[in-house]
Coordinates of C-alpha atoms and ligand atoms in Angstrom, one line a residue:
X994 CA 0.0 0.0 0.0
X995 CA 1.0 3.4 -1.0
X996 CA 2.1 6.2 1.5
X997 CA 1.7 9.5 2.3
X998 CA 4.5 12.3 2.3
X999 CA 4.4 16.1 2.8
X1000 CA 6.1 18.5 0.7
X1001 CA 5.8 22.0 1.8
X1002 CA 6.0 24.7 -0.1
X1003 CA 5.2 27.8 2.3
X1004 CA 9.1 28.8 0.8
X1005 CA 7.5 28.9 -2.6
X1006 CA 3.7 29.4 -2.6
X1007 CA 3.8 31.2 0.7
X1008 CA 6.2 33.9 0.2
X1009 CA 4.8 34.6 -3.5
X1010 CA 1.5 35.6 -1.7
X1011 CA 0.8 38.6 -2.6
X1012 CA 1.5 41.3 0.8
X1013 CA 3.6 38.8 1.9
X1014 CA 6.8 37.8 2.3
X1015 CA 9.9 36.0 4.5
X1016 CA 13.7 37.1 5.0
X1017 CA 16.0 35.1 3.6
X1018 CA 16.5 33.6 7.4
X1019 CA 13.4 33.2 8.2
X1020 CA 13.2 31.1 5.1
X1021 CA 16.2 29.3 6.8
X1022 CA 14.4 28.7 9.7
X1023 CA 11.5 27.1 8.2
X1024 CA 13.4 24.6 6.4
X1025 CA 15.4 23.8 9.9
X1026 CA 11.8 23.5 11.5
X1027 CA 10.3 21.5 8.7
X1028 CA 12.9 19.1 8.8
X1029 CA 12.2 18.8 12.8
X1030 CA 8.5 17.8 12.3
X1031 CA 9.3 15.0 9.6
X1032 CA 8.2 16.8 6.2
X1033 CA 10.1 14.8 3.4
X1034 CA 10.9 18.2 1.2
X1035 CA 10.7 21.7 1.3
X1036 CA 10.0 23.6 -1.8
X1037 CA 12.9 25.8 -0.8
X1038 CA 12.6 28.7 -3.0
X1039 CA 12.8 30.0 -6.7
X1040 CA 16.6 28.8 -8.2
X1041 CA 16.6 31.4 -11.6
X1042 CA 15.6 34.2 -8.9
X1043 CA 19.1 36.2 -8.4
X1044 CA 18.6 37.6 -4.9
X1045 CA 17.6 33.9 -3.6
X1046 CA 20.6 32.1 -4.9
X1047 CA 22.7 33.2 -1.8
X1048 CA 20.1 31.6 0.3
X1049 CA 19.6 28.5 -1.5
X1050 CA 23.3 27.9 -1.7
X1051 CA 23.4 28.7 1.6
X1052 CA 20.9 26.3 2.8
X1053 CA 21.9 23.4 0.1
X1054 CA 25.4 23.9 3.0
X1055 CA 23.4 23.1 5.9
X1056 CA 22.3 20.1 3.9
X1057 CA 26.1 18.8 3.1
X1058 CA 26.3 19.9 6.8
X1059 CA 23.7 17.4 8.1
X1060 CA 21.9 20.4 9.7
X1061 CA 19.1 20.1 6.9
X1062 CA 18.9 15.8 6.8
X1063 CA 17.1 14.1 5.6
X1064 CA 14.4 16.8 4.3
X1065 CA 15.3 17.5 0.9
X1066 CA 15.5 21.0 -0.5
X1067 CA 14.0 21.7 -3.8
X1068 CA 13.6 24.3 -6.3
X1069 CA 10.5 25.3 -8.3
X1070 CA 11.0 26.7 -12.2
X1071 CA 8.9 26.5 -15.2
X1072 CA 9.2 23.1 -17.3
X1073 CA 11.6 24.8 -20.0
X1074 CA 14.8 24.7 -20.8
X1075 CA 15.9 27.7 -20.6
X1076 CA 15.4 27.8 -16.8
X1077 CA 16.4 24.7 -16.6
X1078 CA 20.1 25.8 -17.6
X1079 CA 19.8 28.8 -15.4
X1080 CA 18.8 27.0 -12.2
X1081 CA 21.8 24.7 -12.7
X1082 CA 24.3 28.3 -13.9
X1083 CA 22.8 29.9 -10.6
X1084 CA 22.5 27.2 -8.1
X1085 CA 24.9 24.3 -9.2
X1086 CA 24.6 22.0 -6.4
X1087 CA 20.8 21.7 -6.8
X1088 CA 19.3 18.5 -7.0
X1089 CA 15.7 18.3 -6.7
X1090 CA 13.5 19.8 -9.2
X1091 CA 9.8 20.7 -9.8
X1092 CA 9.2 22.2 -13.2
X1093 CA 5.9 23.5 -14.0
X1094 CA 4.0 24.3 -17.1
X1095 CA 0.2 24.6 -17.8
X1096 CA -2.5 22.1 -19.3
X1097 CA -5.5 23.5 -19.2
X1098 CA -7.8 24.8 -22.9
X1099 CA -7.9 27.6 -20.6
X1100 CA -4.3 28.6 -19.4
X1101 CA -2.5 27.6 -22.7
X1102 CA -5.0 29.5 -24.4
X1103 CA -5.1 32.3 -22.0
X1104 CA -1.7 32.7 -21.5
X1105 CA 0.1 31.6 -24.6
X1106 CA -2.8 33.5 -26.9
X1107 CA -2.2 30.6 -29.6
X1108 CA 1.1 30.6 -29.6
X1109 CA 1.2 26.8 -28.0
X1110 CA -1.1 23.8 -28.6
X1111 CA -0.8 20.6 -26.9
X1112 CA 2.0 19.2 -28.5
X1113 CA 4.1 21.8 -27.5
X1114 CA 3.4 21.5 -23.7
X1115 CA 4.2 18.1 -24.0
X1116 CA 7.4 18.8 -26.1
X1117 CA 8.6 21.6 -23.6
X1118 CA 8.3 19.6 -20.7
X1119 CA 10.0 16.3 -21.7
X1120 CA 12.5 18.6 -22.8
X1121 CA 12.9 20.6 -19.8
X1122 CA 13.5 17.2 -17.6
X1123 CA 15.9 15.2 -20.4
X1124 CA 18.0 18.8 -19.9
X1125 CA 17.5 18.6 -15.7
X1126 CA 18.4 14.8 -15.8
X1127 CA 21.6 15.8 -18.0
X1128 CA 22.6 18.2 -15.2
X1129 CA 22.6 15.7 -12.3
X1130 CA 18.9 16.0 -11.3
X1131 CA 18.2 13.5 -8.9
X1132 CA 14.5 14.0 -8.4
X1133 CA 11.8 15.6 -11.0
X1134 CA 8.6 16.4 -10.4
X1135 CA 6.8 17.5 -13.0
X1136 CA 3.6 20.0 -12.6
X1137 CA 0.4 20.1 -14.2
X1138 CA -0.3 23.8 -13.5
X1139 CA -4.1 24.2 -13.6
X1140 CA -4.5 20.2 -13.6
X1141 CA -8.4 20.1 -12.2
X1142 CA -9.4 22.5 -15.2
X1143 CA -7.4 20.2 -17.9
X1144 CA -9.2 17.5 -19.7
X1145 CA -8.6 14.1 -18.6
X1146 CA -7.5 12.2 -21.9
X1147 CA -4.8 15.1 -21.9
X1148 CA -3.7 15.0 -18.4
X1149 CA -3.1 11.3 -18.9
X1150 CA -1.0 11.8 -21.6
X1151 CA 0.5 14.1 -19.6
X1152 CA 1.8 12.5 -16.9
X1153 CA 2.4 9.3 -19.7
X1154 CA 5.2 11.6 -20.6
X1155 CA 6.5 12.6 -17.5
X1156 CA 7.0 9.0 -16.7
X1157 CA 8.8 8.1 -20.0
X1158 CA 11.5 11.1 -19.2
X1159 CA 11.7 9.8 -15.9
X1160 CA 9.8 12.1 -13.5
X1161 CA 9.8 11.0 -10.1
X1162 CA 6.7 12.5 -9.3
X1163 CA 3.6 14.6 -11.0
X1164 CA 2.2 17.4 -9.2
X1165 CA -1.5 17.7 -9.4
X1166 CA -2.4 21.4 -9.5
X1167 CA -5.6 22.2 -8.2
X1168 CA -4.5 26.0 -9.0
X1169 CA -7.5 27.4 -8.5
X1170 CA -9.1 26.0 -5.4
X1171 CA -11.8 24.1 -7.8
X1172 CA -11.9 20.5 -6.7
X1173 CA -14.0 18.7 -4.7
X1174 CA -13.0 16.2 -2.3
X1175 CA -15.3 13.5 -4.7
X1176 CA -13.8 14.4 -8.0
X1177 CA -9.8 14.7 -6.8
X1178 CA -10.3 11.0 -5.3
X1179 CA -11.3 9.8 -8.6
X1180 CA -9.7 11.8 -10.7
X1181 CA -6.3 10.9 -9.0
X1182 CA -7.1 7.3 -8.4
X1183 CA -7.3 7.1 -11.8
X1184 CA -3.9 8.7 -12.9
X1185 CA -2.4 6.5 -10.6
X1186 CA -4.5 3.5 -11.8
X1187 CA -3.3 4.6 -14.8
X1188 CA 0.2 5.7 -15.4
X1189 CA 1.8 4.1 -12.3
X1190 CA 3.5 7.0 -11.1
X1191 CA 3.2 8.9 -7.5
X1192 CA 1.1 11.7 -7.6
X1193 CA 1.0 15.7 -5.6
X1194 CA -1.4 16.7 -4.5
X1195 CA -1.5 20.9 -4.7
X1196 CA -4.7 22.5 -3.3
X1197 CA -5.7 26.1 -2.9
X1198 CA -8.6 26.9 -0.7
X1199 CA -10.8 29.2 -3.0
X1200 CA -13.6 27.3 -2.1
X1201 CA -12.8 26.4 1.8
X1202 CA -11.8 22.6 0.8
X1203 CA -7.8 22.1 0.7
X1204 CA -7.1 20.7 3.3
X1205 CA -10.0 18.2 2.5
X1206 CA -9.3 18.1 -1.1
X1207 CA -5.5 17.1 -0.2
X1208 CA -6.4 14.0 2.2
X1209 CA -9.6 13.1 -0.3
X1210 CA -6.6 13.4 -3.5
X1211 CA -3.8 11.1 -1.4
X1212 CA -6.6 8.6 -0.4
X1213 CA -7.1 8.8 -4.6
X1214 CA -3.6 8.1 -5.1
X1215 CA -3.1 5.5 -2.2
X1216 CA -6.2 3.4 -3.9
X1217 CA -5.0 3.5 -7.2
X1218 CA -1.7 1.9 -6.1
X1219 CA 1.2 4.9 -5.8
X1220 CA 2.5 6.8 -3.2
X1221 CA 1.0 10.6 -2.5
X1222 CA 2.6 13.6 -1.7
X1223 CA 1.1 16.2 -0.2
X1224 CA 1.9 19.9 -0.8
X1225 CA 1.1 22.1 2.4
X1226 CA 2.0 25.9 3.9
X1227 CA 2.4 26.6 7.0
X1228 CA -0.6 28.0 8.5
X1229 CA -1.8 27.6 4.8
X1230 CA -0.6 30.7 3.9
X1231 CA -0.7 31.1 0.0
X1232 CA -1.6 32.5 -3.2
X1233 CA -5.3 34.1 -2.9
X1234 CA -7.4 31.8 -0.2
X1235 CA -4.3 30.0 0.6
X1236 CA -2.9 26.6 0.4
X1237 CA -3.5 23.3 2.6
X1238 CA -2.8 24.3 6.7
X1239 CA 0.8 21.8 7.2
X1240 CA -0.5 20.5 10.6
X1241 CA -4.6 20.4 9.7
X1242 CA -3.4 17.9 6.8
X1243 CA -1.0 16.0 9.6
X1244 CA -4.4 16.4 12.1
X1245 CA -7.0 14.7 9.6
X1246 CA -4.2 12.3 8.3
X1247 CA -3.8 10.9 11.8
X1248 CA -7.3 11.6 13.2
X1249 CA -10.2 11.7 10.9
X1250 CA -12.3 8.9 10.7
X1251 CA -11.8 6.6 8.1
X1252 CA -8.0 7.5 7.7
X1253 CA -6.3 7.2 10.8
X1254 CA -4.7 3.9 11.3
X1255 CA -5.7 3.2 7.2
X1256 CA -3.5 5.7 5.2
X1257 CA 0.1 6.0 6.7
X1258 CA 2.6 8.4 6.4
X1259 CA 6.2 7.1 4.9
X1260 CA 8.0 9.1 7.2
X1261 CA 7.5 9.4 10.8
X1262 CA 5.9 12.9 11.9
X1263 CA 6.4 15.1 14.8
X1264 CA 3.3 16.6 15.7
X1265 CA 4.8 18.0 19.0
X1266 CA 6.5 21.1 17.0
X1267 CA 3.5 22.1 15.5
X1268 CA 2.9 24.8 17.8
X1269 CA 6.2 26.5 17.5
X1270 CA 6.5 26.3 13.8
X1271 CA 2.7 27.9 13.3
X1272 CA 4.0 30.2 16.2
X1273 CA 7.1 31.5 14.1
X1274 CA 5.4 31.5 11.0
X1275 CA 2.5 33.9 12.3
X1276 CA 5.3 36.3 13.7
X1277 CA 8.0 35.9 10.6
X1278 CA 4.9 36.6 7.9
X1279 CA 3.2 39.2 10.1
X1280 CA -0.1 37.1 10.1
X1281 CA -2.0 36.2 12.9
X1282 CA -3.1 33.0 13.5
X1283 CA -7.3 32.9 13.7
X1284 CA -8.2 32.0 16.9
X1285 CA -10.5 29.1 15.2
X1286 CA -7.3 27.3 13.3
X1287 CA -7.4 24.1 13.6
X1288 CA -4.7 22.9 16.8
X1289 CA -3.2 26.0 17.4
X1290 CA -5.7 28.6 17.4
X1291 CA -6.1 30.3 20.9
X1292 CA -10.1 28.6 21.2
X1293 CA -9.1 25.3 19.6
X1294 CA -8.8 23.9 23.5
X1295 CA -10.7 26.7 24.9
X1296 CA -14.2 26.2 26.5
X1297 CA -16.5 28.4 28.3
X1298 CA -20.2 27.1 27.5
X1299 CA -21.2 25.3 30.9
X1300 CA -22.1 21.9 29.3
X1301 CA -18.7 21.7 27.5
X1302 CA -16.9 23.0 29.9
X1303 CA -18.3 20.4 33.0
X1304 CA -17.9 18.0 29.6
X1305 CA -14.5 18.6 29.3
X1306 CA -13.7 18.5 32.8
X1307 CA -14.6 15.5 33.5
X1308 CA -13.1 14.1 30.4
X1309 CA -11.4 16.0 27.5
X1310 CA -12.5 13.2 25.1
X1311 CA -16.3 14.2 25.7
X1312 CA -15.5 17.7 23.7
X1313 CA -11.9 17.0 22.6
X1314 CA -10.7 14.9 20.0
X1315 CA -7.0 15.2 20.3
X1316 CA -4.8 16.6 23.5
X1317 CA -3.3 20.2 23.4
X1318 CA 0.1 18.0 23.9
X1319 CA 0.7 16.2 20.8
X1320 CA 0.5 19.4 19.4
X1321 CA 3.3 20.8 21.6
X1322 CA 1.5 23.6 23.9
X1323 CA 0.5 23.5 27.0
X1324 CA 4.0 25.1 28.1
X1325 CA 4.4 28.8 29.9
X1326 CA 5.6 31.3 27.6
X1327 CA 7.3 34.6 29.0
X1328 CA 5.8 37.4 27.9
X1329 CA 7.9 40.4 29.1
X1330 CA 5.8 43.1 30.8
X1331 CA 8.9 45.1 31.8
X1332 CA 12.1 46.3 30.4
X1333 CA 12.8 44.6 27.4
X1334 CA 16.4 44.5 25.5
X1335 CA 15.6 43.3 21.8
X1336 CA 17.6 42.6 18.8
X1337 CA 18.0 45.5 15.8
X1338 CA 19.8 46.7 13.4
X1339 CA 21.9 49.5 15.1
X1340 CA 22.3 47.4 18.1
X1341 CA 25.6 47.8 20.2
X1342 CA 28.3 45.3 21.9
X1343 CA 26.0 45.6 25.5
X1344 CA 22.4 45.0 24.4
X1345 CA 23.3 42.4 22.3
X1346 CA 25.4 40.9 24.9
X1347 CA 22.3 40.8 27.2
X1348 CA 20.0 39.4 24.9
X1349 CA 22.8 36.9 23.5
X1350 CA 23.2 35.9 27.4
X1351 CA 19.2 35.4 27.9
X1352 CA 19.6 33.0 25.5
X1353 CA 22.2 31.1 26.9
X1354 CA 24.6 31.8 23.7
X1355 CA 28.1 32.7 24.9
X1356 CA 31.2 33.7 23.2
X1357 CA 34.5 32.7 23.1
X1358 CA 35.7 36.2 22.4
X1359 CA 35.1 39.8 21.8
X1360 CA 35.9 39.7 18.5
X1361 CA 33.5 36.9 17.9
X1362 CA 30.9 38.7 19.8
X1363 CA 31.2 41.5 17.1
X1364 CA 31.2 39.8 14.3
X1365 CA 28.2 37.6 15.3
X1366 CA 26.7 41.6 16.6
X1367 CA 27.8 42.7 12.7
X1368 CA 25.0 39.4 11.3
X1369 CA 22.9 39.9 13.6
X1370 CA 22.3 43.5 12.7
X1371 CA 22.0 42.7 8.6
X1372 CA 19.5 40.4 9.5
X1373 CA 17.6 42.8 11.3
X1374 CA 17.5 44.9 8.3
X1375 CA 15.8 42.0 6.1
X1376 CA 13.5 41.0 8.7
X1377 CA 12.9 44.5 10.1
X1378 CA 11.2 43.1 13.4
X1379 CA 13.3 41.8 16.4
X1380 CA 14.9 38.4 15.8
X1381 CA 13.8 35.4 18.0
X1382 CA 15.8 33.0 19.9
X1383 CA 16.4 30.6 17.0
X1384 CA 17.3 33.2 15.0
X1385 CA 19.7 34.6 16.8
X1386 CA 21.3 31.5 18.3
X1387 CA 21.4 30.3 14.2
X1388 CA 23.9 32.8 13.3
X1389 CA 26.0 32.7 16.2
X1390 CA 26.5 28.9 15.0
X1391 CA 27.0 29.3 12.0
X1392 CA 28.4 32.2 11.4
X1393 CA 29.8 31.4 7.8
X1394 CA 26.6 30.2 6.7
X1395 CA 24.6 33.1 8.0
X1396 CA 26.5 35.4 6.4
X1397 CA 25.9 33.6 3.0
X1398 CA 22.6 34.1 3.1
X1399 CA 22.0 37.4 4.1
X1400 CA 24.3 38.7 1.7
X1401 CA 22.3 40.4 -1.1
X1402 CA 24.2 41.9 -3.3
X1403 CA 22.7 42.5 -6.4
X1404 CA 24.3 40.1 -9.4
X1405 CA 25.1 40.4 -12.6
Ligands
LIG1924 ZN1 -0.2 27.0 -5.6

């Protein structure tokens, strides 16, 4: 029987958002906390982007390091050659690829006003991957942008051809938040059924149903015989409506009826960091979390009604169906009421020392101190909001690596 993987993209669909945006260390930080909870890839970032290739060297590092193991790190371009050649002049150690290129009447019509036909989707693509594979790919994924608008016969063929060129994988676009939990099952049953190859699932939540669409699309893929990966944001921040919530995909995988115990995941998933990866993505992206959000949302263990509340009291499984624990809260946070020394970008030797201290992050010299002071300061710049623990205890290990990726110098 098949199995379920997550693949998250909040590095890629999140920060394209429109308003929205993450530092180039913040980006870090999600990939160090994604690999924490047990996600099998994170779509990284944007490899023919010039003021991300710092970063995504930077991070492809931590890899080589063992810092970022065993999540892999991959980057999304369009399915043509051209940026196939350029991700690999840019970012030569990258190994994992999605390419993406439309299917639908309506987007290669729309957006290539006549100038492409079927054929040539098909031709670009194969050709895009044979070029990726010649450069050392290791993994393809190939995307059917606009997949639940394209006609079926055509999405076979499709995905026929991804398969012959080797793809590892084809990623099910749901672009527009238009599926339905009842046609993704069959509709993906049936391209595994078909072509034998693991299937993405990519939601959007234009009409409330990603995260349901997602599990409804895997269960598709599981039954027809292949493996599924899911593609989730944190918080499910993305394009428009947003993208399937990470840890309400993890919640309904492991706890809705009919799937827990039945569809698996491949990779064993750490629930408990759920709340401080939601936690740091709310702060880093400047969105709050709704206080209804499945997990971690301030009410989602709250009660006040008297028959809940006596319910719950006398046992949370009356009105709860899964503990506050497993999710990772239930710990005091300080909140400082007082004086408060914070990180920024014309901090000095003292305050920094202090906060540096608070943290339990000591150095083994002045001069250290200052040059860990110097990266702390340029990231304040980019992030232009007080760094957090993590953050700050992230660049004074690795310095080197740090100051890789905040350095954005604009290339030629
Ligand atoms: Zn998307």
């Amino acid at each position: 029987m098949g199995k379920i993987y997550l693949i998250d993209v909040t590095n890629r669909d999140g920060v394209q958002t429109a308003k929205l945006g993450l530092s180039k260390l913040a980006k870090t930080m999600i990939n160090i906390y994604l690999n924490e909870m047990g996600v099998y890839q994170s779509e990284f970032g944007f490899p023919t982007t010039k003021h991300e290739s710092n970063y995504l060297q930077a991070n492809l590092k931590l890899a080589e390091m063992g810092v970022l193991r065993p999540i892999r790190l991959e980057g999304w371009i369009r399915a043509t050659v051209e940026d196939v050649e350029k991700a690999f002049q840019m970012v030569p150690k990258i190994k994992d690829l999605n390419l993406s290129i439309s299917t639908s009447k309506q987007m290669i019509t729309g957006k290539f006003r006549g100038s492409k036909n079927e054929a040539d989707i098909l031709k670009m693509a194969t050709e895009a991957m044979d070029a990726a594979r010649a450069h050392g790919a290791e993994t393809i994924g190939l995307n059917a942008e606009d997949a639940s608008r394209t006609e079926i016969d055509f999405l076979l063929r499709f995905a026929t051809a991804a398969k012959e060129h080797g793809a590892d994988r084809v990623r099910y676009c749901d672009t527009l938040g238009y599926e339905s939990p009842f046609t993704i099952y069959e509709t993906c049953k049936l391209l595994a059924q078909e072509v034998e190859i693991p299937i993405e699932l990519h939601c959007h939540g234009d009409l409330g149903m990603a995260v349901a669409n997602s599990v409804a699309g895997a269960m598709g893929v599981i039954d027809g015989g292949q493996d599924a990966y899911i593609n989730t944001t944190i918080n499910g921040i993305g394009e428009r409506a947003g993208n399937a919530d990470l840890v309400a995909v993890i919640l309904a995988l492991k706890k809705a009826k009919g799937f827990a115990g039945k569809y698996k995941f491949g990779m064993p998933i750490n629930l408990s960091k759920a709340w401080k990866i939601c936690k740091y993505a709310s702060y880093a992206f400047d969105v709050p979390i709704p206080v209804n959000q499945p997990g971690v949302g301030a009410n989602a263990f709250a009660h006040a009604s008297g028959i809940h509340a006596d319910g719950v009291l006398k046992d949370p499984h009356n009105y709860e169906l899964y503990n506050f624990k497993e999710l990772g809260r239930g710990e005091p946070e300080i909140v400082e009421t007082g004086r408060e020394i914070c990180s920024g970008e014309y901090s000095g030797i003292s305050g920094f020392g202090h906060v540096m201290g608070k943290y339990d992050v000591e150095f083994a010299s002045r001069d250290e101190a200052e040059r860990v002071l110097e990266l702390a300061r340029f990231a304040n710049v980019l992030a232009q909001k007080p760094l957090v623990a993590d953050e700050l205890q992230f660049i004074a290990r690795y310095p080197d690596i740090a100051k890789e990726l905040l350095a954005l110098t604009p290339l030629d």
